[in-house]
Coordinates of C-alpha atoms and ligand atoms in Angstrom, one line a residue:
M348 CA 180.0 143.3 -0.8
S349 CA 176.4 143.3 -2.9
G350 CA 174.9 146.6 -2.7
F351 CA 172.2 147.8 -0.6
P352 CA 169.2 145.7 -1.6
Y353 CA 166.8 147.9 -3.5
A354 CA 168.4 150.9 -3.2
N355 CA 168.7 152.0 -6.8
E356 CA 164.6 151.6 -7.3
Y357 CA 163.6 152.9 -3.4
E358 CA 164.0 155.0 -1.3
V359 CA 166.6 153.5 1.7
H360 CA 165.7 154.8 4.8
R361 CA 168.0 155.3 7.6
T362 CA 165.7 158.0 9.5
L363 CA 162.1 157.7 10.3
P364 CA 160.3 159.4 8.0
E365 CA 158.9 163.3 8.9
Q366 CA 155.7 162.2 6.9
G367 CA 154.9 158.4 6.7
M368 CA 154.4 156.9 3.5
E369 CA 151.2 156.2 1.6
R370 CA 149.6 152.3 3.1
A371 CA 149.1 152.1 -1.3
D372 CA 152.6 153.1 -1.9
I373 CA 153.9 151.0 0.7
L374 CA 151.7 147.8 -0.2
H375 CA 152.7 147.8 -4.0
M376 CA 156.1 148.3 -3.2
L377 CA 156.3 144.7 -1.2
S378 CA 153.6 142.6 -3.4
D379 CA 156.5 144.1 -6.0
L380 CA 159.6 143.3 -4.2
S381 CA 157.7 139.7 -3.2
A382 CA 156.6 138.4 -5.9
R383 CA 160.2 139.4 -7.5
E384 CA 161.6 136.8 -4.8
N385 CA 159.2 134.6 -5.1
L386 CA 160.6 133.5 -8.7
A387 CA 164.1 132.0 -6.9
W388 CA 161.3 129.0 -5.4
E389 CA 158.6 129.1 -7.7
S390 CA 160.5 127.0 -10.3
G391 CA 160.8 124.3 -8.2
Q392 CA 164.6 124.3 -8.1
C393 CA 164.9 125.4 -4.1
S394 CA 166.0 122.5 -1.7
G395 CA 164.0 123.3 1.3
T396 CA 162.8 126.0 2.8
M397 CA 159.7 126.9 0.7
Y398 CA 158.1 123.4 2.3
C399 CA 154.3 124.5 0.7
G400 CA 154.7 126.5 -1.5
D401 CA 150.8 127.0 -2.9
H402 CA 149.8 130.5 -2.0
D403 CA 146.1 129.5 -2.0
H404 CA 147.3 127.9 0.9
Y405 CA 149.6 130.8 2.2
D406 CA 146.6 132.9 1.6
F407 CA 144.4 131.4 3.6
L408 CA 147.0 131.0 6.0
N409 CA 147.1 135.0 5.9
K410 CA 143.8 135.3 6.8
A411 CA 143.8 133.2 9.8
F412 CA 146.5 135.0 10.7
A413 CA 145.3 138.6 10.5
Q414 CA 142.7 137.8 12.7
F415 CA 145.0 138.0 15.7
S416 CA 147.7 139.2 14.9
Y417 CA 147.8 142.0 17.2
V418 CA 146.7 140.1 19.9
N419 CA 149.3 138.7 22.9
T420 CA 148.8 135.1 23.9
L421 CA 150.6 136.3 27.5
Q422 CA 147.2 138.1 28.3
R423 CA 144.7 135.2 28.0
D424 CA 141.8 136.1 30.1
M425 CA 141.2 138.5 26.4
C426 CA 142.2 135.5 24.3
P427 CA 140.8 132.5 24.8
S428 CA 141.3 131.7 21.7
A429 CA 144.6 130.8 21.7
T430 CA 144.3 128.2 24.3
K431 CA 142.3 126.6 22.1
S432 CA 144.5 127.0 19.8
E433 CA 147.8 126.0 21.8
A434 CA 146.2 123.3 23.4
E435 CA 144.8 121.8 20.3
I436 CA 148.1 122.1 18.2
I437 CA 150.0 120.9 21.3
A438 CA 147.2 117.8 21.4
M439 CA 147.3 116.9 17.8
T440 CA 151.2 116.4 17.6
L441 CA 151.4 114.5 19.9
D442 CA 149.5 112.0 18.9
L443 CA 150.7 112.0 15.9
L444 CA 154.0 111.6 17.4
G445 CA 152.4 108.5 19.1
A446 CA 151.5 109.6 22.7
E447 CA 149.0 107.0 22.6
H448 CA 151.7 104.8 23.8
L449 CA 152.9 106.1 27.1
A450 CA 150.8 104.4 29.0
G451 CA 150.5 105.5 32.8
A452 CA 152.3 109.2 32.0
N453 CA 151.0 112.7 31.6
P454 CA 152.4 113.8 28.1
G455 CA 152.8 117.3 27.0
G456 CA 154.0 120.3 25.1
L457 CA 154.8 123.5 24.0
V458 CA 154.6 125.3 21.1
T459 CA 157.5 127.9 20.4
S460 CA 159.1 129.9 17.9
G461 CA 160.9 127.1 15.5
G462 CA 162.8 124.5 16.4
S463 CA 165.8 126.2 17.6
G464 CA 163.2 127.4 19.9
S465 CA 161.9 123.8 20.5
I466 CA 165.5 122.2 20.9
A467 CA 166.0 125.4 23.3
H468 CA 163.7 124.5 25.9
A469 CA 164.7 120.7 25.8
V470 CA 168.5 121.6 26.7
L471 CA 167.1 123.7 29.0
A472 CA 164.1 121.3 30.3
Y473 CA 167.1 118.2 31.2
R474 CA 169.6 120.6 32.7
E475 CA 166.2 122.1 35.6
A476 CA 165.5 119.1 35.5
N477 CA 168.8 117.5 36.9
P478 CA 169.1 119.7 40.7
Q479 CA 170.9 117.0 41.9
L480 CA 173.6 117.4 39.7
T481 CA 177.1 118.0 41.1
G482 CA 179.1 119.4 37.9
R483 CA 178.2 120.7 35.0
A484 CA 175.2 119.2 33.2
N485 CA 176.1 117.8 29.7
I486 CA 174.2 115.6 26.8
I487 CA 175.3 113.5 24.2
K488 CA 174.7 115.1 20.7
P489 CA 175.6 113.2 17.4
E490 CA 178.0 115.3 14.7
T491 CA 175.3 115.2 12.4
A492 CA 172.9 116.8 14.7
H493 CA 171.7 120.2 14.3
P494 CA 173.7 123.2 15.5
A495 CA 171.0 124.4 17.5
F496 CA 172.1 121.9 20.1
A497 CA 175.5 123.7 20.1
K498 CA 173.7 126.7 20.2
A499 CA 171.0 125.7 23.1
G500 CA 174.5 124.4 24.9
H501 CA 176.9 127.6 24.8
L502 CA 173.8 129.6 25.7
F503 CA 172.5 127.4 29.2
G504 CA 176.3 126.4 30.5
V505 CA 175.3 123.2 28.9
E506 CA 178.4 121.0 27.9
M507 CA 177.7 119.4 24.5
R508 CA 179.5 115.6 23.6
V509 CA 179.8 115.1 20.1
A510 CA 179.4 111.5 19.3
P511 CA 181.4 110.8 15.9
V512 CA 178.9 109.5 13.1
D513 CA 179.7 106.3 10.4
P514 CA 181.3 107.3 7.3
T515 CA 178.9 105.6 5.4
T516 CA 175.8 105.4 7.1
T517 CA 176.0 108.5 8.8
L518 CA 175.0 107.5 11.8
V519 CA 175.9 107.8 15.4
D520 CA 178.4 105.9 16.6
L521 CA 176.3 104.3 19.9
D522 CA 179.6 103.1 21.3
W523 CA 181.2 106.0 21.8
V524 CA 177.2 107.1 23.0
R525 CA 177.6 104.5 25.9
T526 CA 181.5 105.3 27.1
H527 CA 181.1 108.8 27.1
I528 CA 178.0 108.6 29.6
D529 CA 179.2 110.2 32.8
A530 CA 177.0 111.2 36.7
N531 CA 176.4 114.8 34.8
T532 CA 174.9 112.9 31.7
V533 CA 171.4 114.6 31.6
A534 CA 170.0 113.5 27.6
L535 CA 171.5 112.0 24.7
I536 CA 170.5 113.2 21.2
G537 CA 168.8 111.4 18.1
S538 CA 168.0 113.1 14.8
A539 CA 164.8 111.6 13.4
C540 CA 165.9 113.0 10.4
N541 CA 169.2 114.7 10.4
Y542 CA 169.3 118.2 8.0
G543 CA 172.8 117.2 6.4
Y544 CA 171.6 113.7 5.1
G545 CA 168.2 112.8 6.0
T546 CA 169.1 109.7 7.8
I547 CA 167.8 108.6 10.7
D548 CA 169.5 107.7 14.0
P549 CA 169.2 104.4 15.4
I550 CA 166.3 106.0 18.1
G551 CA 165.3 102.0 19.4
E552 CA 169.0 101.5 20.5
L553 CA 169.5 105.3 22.0
G554 CA 165.8 104.8 23.4
A555 CA 167.5 101.2 25.8
I556 CA 170.8 103.8 26.3
A557 CA 168.6 105.8 28.0
L558 CA 166.4 103.6 29.9
E559 CA 170.0 102.1 31.5
H560 CA 171.3 104.8 32.9
G561 CA 167.8 106.4 34.0
I562 CA 168.3 109.2 31.2
G563 CA 166.3 111.5 28.4
L564 CA 166.5 111.9 25.0
H565 CA 165.8 114.0 22.7
V566 CA 164.1 113.0 19.0
D567 CA 164.8 116.1 17.1
S568 CA 162.4 115.5 15.0
C569 CA 161.9 119.3 13.4
L570 CA 162.3 118.3 10.2
G571 CA 160.4 114.7 9.5
G572 CA 158.2 115.3 12.7
F573 CA 155.2 115.6 10.2
I574 CA 156.5 114.1 7.6
L575 CA 157.9 111.0 8.5
P576 CA 154.8 109.4 10.2
F577 CA 152.9 109.7 7.0
G578 CA 155.9 108.0 5.4
R579 CA 155.5 105.0 7.6
E580 CA 152.1 104.8 7.4
L581 CA 152.4 105.0 3.2
G582 CA 155.0 101.7 3.5
Y583 CA 158.4 103.9 3.5
D584 CA 160.8 101.4 5.3
I585 CA 161.4 104.3 8.1
P586 CA 162.1 102.7 11.9
A587 CA 159.9 104.3 14.7
F588 CA 161.1 107.5 16.5
D589 CA 158.5 109.0 17.8
F590 CA 156.9 107.5 21.8
S591 CA 156.2 104.2 20.9
V592 CA 159.9 104.1 21.4
P593 CA 160.4 103.6 24.5
G594 CA 163.2 105.6 26.0
V595 CA 162.2 108.5 23.9
T596 CA 161.1 111.7 26.7
T597 CA 161.0 114.5 24.2
I598 CA 160.2 115.5 20.3
S599 CA 161.1 118.2 18.6
A600 CA 158.6 118.7 15.6
D601 CA 158.1 122.0 13.7
T602 CA 154.9 122.8 12.2
H603 CA 156.4 125.7 10.0
K604 CA 158.4 123.1 7.7
Y605 CA 156.7 120.7 6.8
G606 CA 153.4 121.2 9.7
Y607 CA 152.4 123.7 6.1
A608 CA 152.4 126.6 8.3
L609 CA 154.1 130.1 8.6
K610 CA 157.3 130.2 10.1
G611 CA 157.1 131.1 13.7
T612 CA 156.4 127.9 15.4
S613 CA 157.2 124.4 16.2
V614 CA 155.7 122.0 18.8
L615 CA 158.1 120.8 21.6
A616 CA 157.1 117.1 22.5
F617 CA 157.3 116.0 26.3
A618 CA 156.7 112.3 27.2
D619 CA 155.8 113.7 30.6
Q620 CA 154.4 117.3 31.6
S621 CA 156.9 117.2 35.2
L622 CA 159.8 117.7 32.2
R623 CA 158.7 120.7 31.1
N624 CA 157.2 122.4 33.9
A625 CA 160.6 122.1 35.8
Q626 CA 162.2 125.3 32.5
Y627 CA 159.1 127.4 33.7
F628 CA 160.4 130.7 35.1
Y629 CA 157.9 132.9 37.1
L630 CA 158.9 136.3 39.0
T631 CA 155.7 136.1 41.8
D632 CA 156.7 138.9 44.1
W633 CA 157.6 141.9 41.2
S634 CA 156.5 144.8 42.3
G635 CA 155.3 145.4 38.3
G636 CA 152.8 142.5 39.1
K637 CA 153.2 138.2 39.1
Y638 CA 155.0 137.2 35.8
C639 CA 154.6 134.1 34.5
S640 CA 155.6 132.9 30.7
P641 CA 155.9 129.1 30.0
G642 CA 159.1 129.6 27.5
M643 CA 161.3 131.9 26.8
D644 CA 159.4 134.4 24.5
G645 CA 157.4 136.9 26.7
S646 CA 154.7 138.5 24.3
R647 CA 154.2 136.2 21.6
S648 CA 151.4 137.0 18.7
G649 CA 148.4 135.1 18.4
G650 CA 147.8 135.1 15.0
L651 CA 151.0 132.3 14.9
L652 CA 148.5 130.0 16.4
A653 CA 145.8 130.7 15.3
A654 CA 147.1 130.3 11.5
T655 CA 149.2 127.4 12.8
W656 CA 146.0 125.3 14.0
A657 CA 144.3 126.7 10.5
A658 CA 147.2 124.3 9.2
M659 CA 147.3 120.9 10.9
V660 CA 143.2 121.3 10.9
H661 CA 143.3 122.4 7.5
V662 CA 145.4 119.7 5.7
G663 CA 144.5 117.2 7.8
R664 CA 145.8 113.7 7.3
S665 CA 145.0 113.0 4.9
G666 CA 146.5 116.3 3.3
Y667 CA 149.5 115.3 4.6
R668 CA 149.7 111.9 3.9
R669 CA 149.0 112.7 0.3
Y670 CA 151.8 115.6 0.1
A671 CA 154.0 113.0 1.7
K672 CA 153.7 110.6 -1.1
A673 CA 154.4 112.9 -3.6
I674 CA 157.5 114.1 -1.8
F675 CA 159.0 110.0 -0.6
E676 CA 158.5 109.7 -4.8
T677 CA 160.0 112.5 -6.2
S678 CA 163.1 112.3 -3.8
A679 CA 163.6 108.3 -4.6
Q680 CA 163.0 109.5 -8.4
M681 CA 165.4 112.3 -7.8
Q682 CA 167.9 109.8 -5.8
T683 CA 167.3 107.5 -9.1
A684 CA 168.6 110.2 -11.1
V685 CA 171.9 110.9 -8.9
R686 CA 172.0 106.6 -8.6
S687 CA 172.5 106.6 -12.4
H688 CA 175.7 108.9 -12.5
P689 CA 178.6 106.1 -11.2
E690 CA 180.4 109.6 -10.4
L691 CA 178.1 110.4 -7.7
R692 CA 177.6 108.7 -4.3
V693 CA 174.1 109.0 -2.3
I694 CA 175.0 109.5 0.7
G695 CA 173.8 106.8 3.7
T696 CA 170.2 105.7 3.4
P697 CA 168.2 108.8 3.6
S698 CA 165.1 109.5 3.0
F699 CA 163.2 112.1 1.8
L700 CA 165.8 114.1 1.9
F701 CA 168.7 113.2 0.6
S702 CA 173.0 114.5 -0.2
F703 CA 175.1 113.1 -2.2
T704 CA 178.9 113.3 -3.0
S705 CA 181.3 112.2 -5.3
D706 CA 185.3 110.5 -5.3
E707 CA 186.0 111.4 -8.7
F708 CA 185.4 115.3 -8.4
D709 CA 184.6 117.9 -6.2
I710 CA 180.8 118.0 -5.7
Y711 CA 180.8 121.7 -6.0
H712 CA 181.9 121.8 -9.7
V713 CA 178.0 120.0 -10.1
N714 CA 176.8 122.3 -7.5
D715 CA 178.3 125.7 -9.6
F716 CA 176.6 124.1 -12.7
L717 CA 173.1 123.8 -10.8
R718 CA 173.1 127.0 -10.0
T719 CA 173.0 128.2 -13.8
R720 CA 170.3 126.4 -14.4
G721 CA 168.4 128.2 -11.1
W722 CA 168.9 125.2 -8.9
R723 CA 169.5 125.8 -5.0
M724 CA 170.9 123.0 -3.6
N725 CA 172.3 122.9 0.3
G726 CA 175.6 122.7 0.3
Q727 CA 178.0 120.5 3.3
Q728 CA 181.1 119.8 4.0
Y729 CA 183.5 116.8 5.6
P730 CA 183.2 115.5 3.0
N731 CA 181.8 117.8 0.2
A732 CA 178.5 117.2 -0.5
I733 CA 175.8 118.7 -1.9
H734 CA 172.1 118.2 -0.6
M735 CA 168.4 118.6 -1.7
A736 CA 165.5 118.3 1.1
V737 CA 162.7 117.4 -1.2
T738 CA 159.4 119.6 -0.9
R739 CA 156.3 120.4 -2.0
P740 CA 157.0 122.7 -5.1
Q741 CA 159.7 119.7 -6.1
T742 CA 156.6 117.7 -6.9
L743 CA 155.6 119.8 -9.6
P744 CA 155.0 118.7 -13.2
G745 CA 158.3 118.7 -15.4
V746 CA 161.0 119.5 -11.9
L747 CA 162.1 115.7 -11.6
E748 CA 162.5 115.8 -15.5
R749 CA 164.8 119.1 -16.0
W750 CA 166.7 117.6 -12.5
T751 CA 167.1 114.6 -14.6
A752 CA 168.6 116.7 -17.7
D753 CA 169.6 119.6 -15.5
L754 CA 172.1 116.6 -13.3
A755 CA 173.6 114.5 -16.6
E756 CA 174.8 117.8 -17.7
A757 CA 176.8 119.2 -14.6
V758 CA 178.3 115.5 -13.8
R759 CA 179.6 116.4 -17.4
Y760 CA 180.9 119.7 -15.9
A761 CA 182.2 118.7 -13.4
T762 CA 185.0 116.3 -15.2
A763 CA 185.0 118.3 -17.8
H764 CA 186.7 121.0 -14.9
R765 CA 188.0 118.7 -12.2
A766 CA 191.1 120.3 -12.1
D767 CA 190.2 123.6 -11.6
P768 CA 188.8 124.3 -8.0
A769 CA 185.2 124.6 -7.2
K770 CA 183.8 128.3 -7.2
S771 CA 180.6 127.8 -4.9
G772 CA 183.2 125.1 -3.1
A773 CA 185.3 128.4 -1.6
I774 CA 182.5 129.6 0.8
Y775 CA 180.2 126.7 1.3
G776 CA 183.0 123.3 1.3
G777 CA 185.0 122.9 3.9
V778 CA 188.1 124.4 4.6
V779 CA 191.3 121.9 5.1
G780 CA 192.3 122.0 8.8
G781 CA 188.5 123.3 10.3
P782 CA 187.8 126.5 11.3
S783 CA 190.1 129.6 11.0
L784 CA 190.3 133.2 12.3
E785 CA 190.0 134.0 8.6
A786 CA 186.5 132.2 9.1
D787 CA 185.6 134.1 11.7
E788 CA 186.1 136.9 10.1
F789 CA 184.4 135.9 7.1
I790 CA 181.0 135.5 8.9
R791 CA 181.2 138.4 11.1
A792 CA 181.7 140.5 7.8
V793 CA 178.8 138.8 6.4
M794 CA 176.6 139.5 9.2
A795 CA 177.6 143.3 9.2
E796 CA 176.7 142.9 5.8
M797 CA 173.1 141.3 6.6
M798 CA 172.6 143.9 9.5
D799 CA 174.6 146.9 8.8
H800 CA 175.2 147.4 5.2
Q801 CA 178.1 149.9 6.0
A802 CA 179.7 148.6 3.2
S803 CA 176.6 150.1 0.8
I804 CA 175.2 153.9 2.4
P805 CA 177.2 156.1 2.9
A806 CA 178.1 158.4 5.2
P807 CA 175.7 161.5 6.4
Ligands
PLP1329 C1 165.4 123.7 10.8 C2 166.0 122.4 11.1 C3 166.4 122.7 13.3 C4 165.9 124.2 13.6 O1 165.2 124.3 13.2 P1 164.9 126.1 12.8 O2 163.3 126.2 12.7 O3 165.3 126.9 11.9 O4 165.1 127.0 14.6 C5 166.7 121.9 14.1 N1 167.2 120.7 13.5 C6 166.5 120.1 12.0 C7 166.4 118.8 12.0 C8 166.5 120.8 11.6 O5 165.8 120.0 10.2

C-alpha cells in the first residue's frame, strides 16, 4: 500500500477541525495540489480522461458553473434558467444525433450525471416500458460494450446476455444476437464507438434486427457522440450510427468527454419521449409533499447544467469540427507509427481511439517502457493490449514526435525483455482462466485504499 496522499506535507483531518482553516490557506493548498497533478497530463501523454485540456476553457466553464453552483435544479420555480440550459442541451444533442430523421416521432432526452448514468437510465427505461413481460427482462450486449451495462443490469434486475465479438474486427456476432433474442428481450446494444478498441458495431444491422423483433436498440455513443458526427462531416469513413439509422431508439452521448464540458454530465437521447417517460419516478401522496424527479438523482447542481450549456454554445459546430479534425489526424499518425513496427498489431478498424497488441511479446513490456517516458496508456486483456484515446492534449506540438520516438524504443525494450514477465501486465493484463477469488480480494484492497486508507493512518 502506498502512503496516504500528501500526508508528509499537509495535515490529515480525521475529525472536523474545531476552528476552521483560513480560506486563503485552503485555496493555496488546493491550487498547489492541482498544479502538481496537472503535470500528469499537460504533456499530452495521457490517454483519454482529459478530453479538452485547455485551462482557459476550464476557467470559462468554472465561471459559468459558479453562477449556479449552489442552485438545486429540482426547484424550477426558482431557477427557470436551469430549464433553458437543460432543454437546450437536450435539443442541441438530439439535433447533433440526427433527430431530424425521426419523422412523426417525438424525440426527447435526459441530462444525467455521466455515461454510466445515461446507460442506467436507458436500461431502466427499457425494463419499465415493457410491463407485459412474464419473465425477467433481458438485453443483449456485445462483450465489448461498457461495464456500465452490466452494472445497470445488476442494479435493476435486468439480465445482460453477452454476445461474443469477432476476434479480428472486434465487432459483435450478429448471428449470436439473432439466435439469443427471446420473448423477454427488450433491447439490443451497439457501441459507437466502444471504449476498448474504438471500433463501431454494425448499427445498421442491429437496427434491422431490432425492428424485425419490435425491440429497442441503444447506441452507446458516450465516447463518440460529440466527435464522430464531426468526423463524418470531415469525410472519415464512419458508418451512420445515430437516429438516421432505422431502429435506433436511444443514444447515450457524454458531454463530459468530447463535449468539452465539466465532469458530471451526459445526455441520454430518446427517439420517443414515451420511453423516457416510462422511467420517471414520482410519489404524489407523500406526507412531505408531492415528489417528482426526472431521473435517479434528487437534488442536482444548476452549475453543471449552466457549464455544460456554456461549453456547447461556446465551442459550437466549427469548434467541435476543428478539434475533431486535429484529433482524427493525430490518431491516424499515431496509428501509422504503430503500424511501422511489424511486431505490433492494431486491432480492428479503429477511429480516434486505437488499441494495439503484439504477437511477438507481451504488449505490457511496451507499456512498461512507455511509462518510464511519462506515457499513461489504458490496459486491456483477452488478449493483452493497450489503447490510446486521442484527446486534444495529444494534438499539441511535439507530442506525435515523442510518441513515434518513444514507441520505437519501447519495441526494442520489449524485444530484449520478451522472456521476462512484464511489470504492468501483472495488474492490467488478463488473469489466465479469468477472475479469481484473489482478484476479488485485490479489488477490495484497492477500494479500501481509496476510501478507508486504514493502512496509512495510525489508530488514535
Ligand atoms: C466513458 C464511457 C462510458 C461510461 O461513462 P462514465 O462517464 O465513465 O460513467 C460508457 N461507455 C463508453 C463507450 C465510454 O467511453
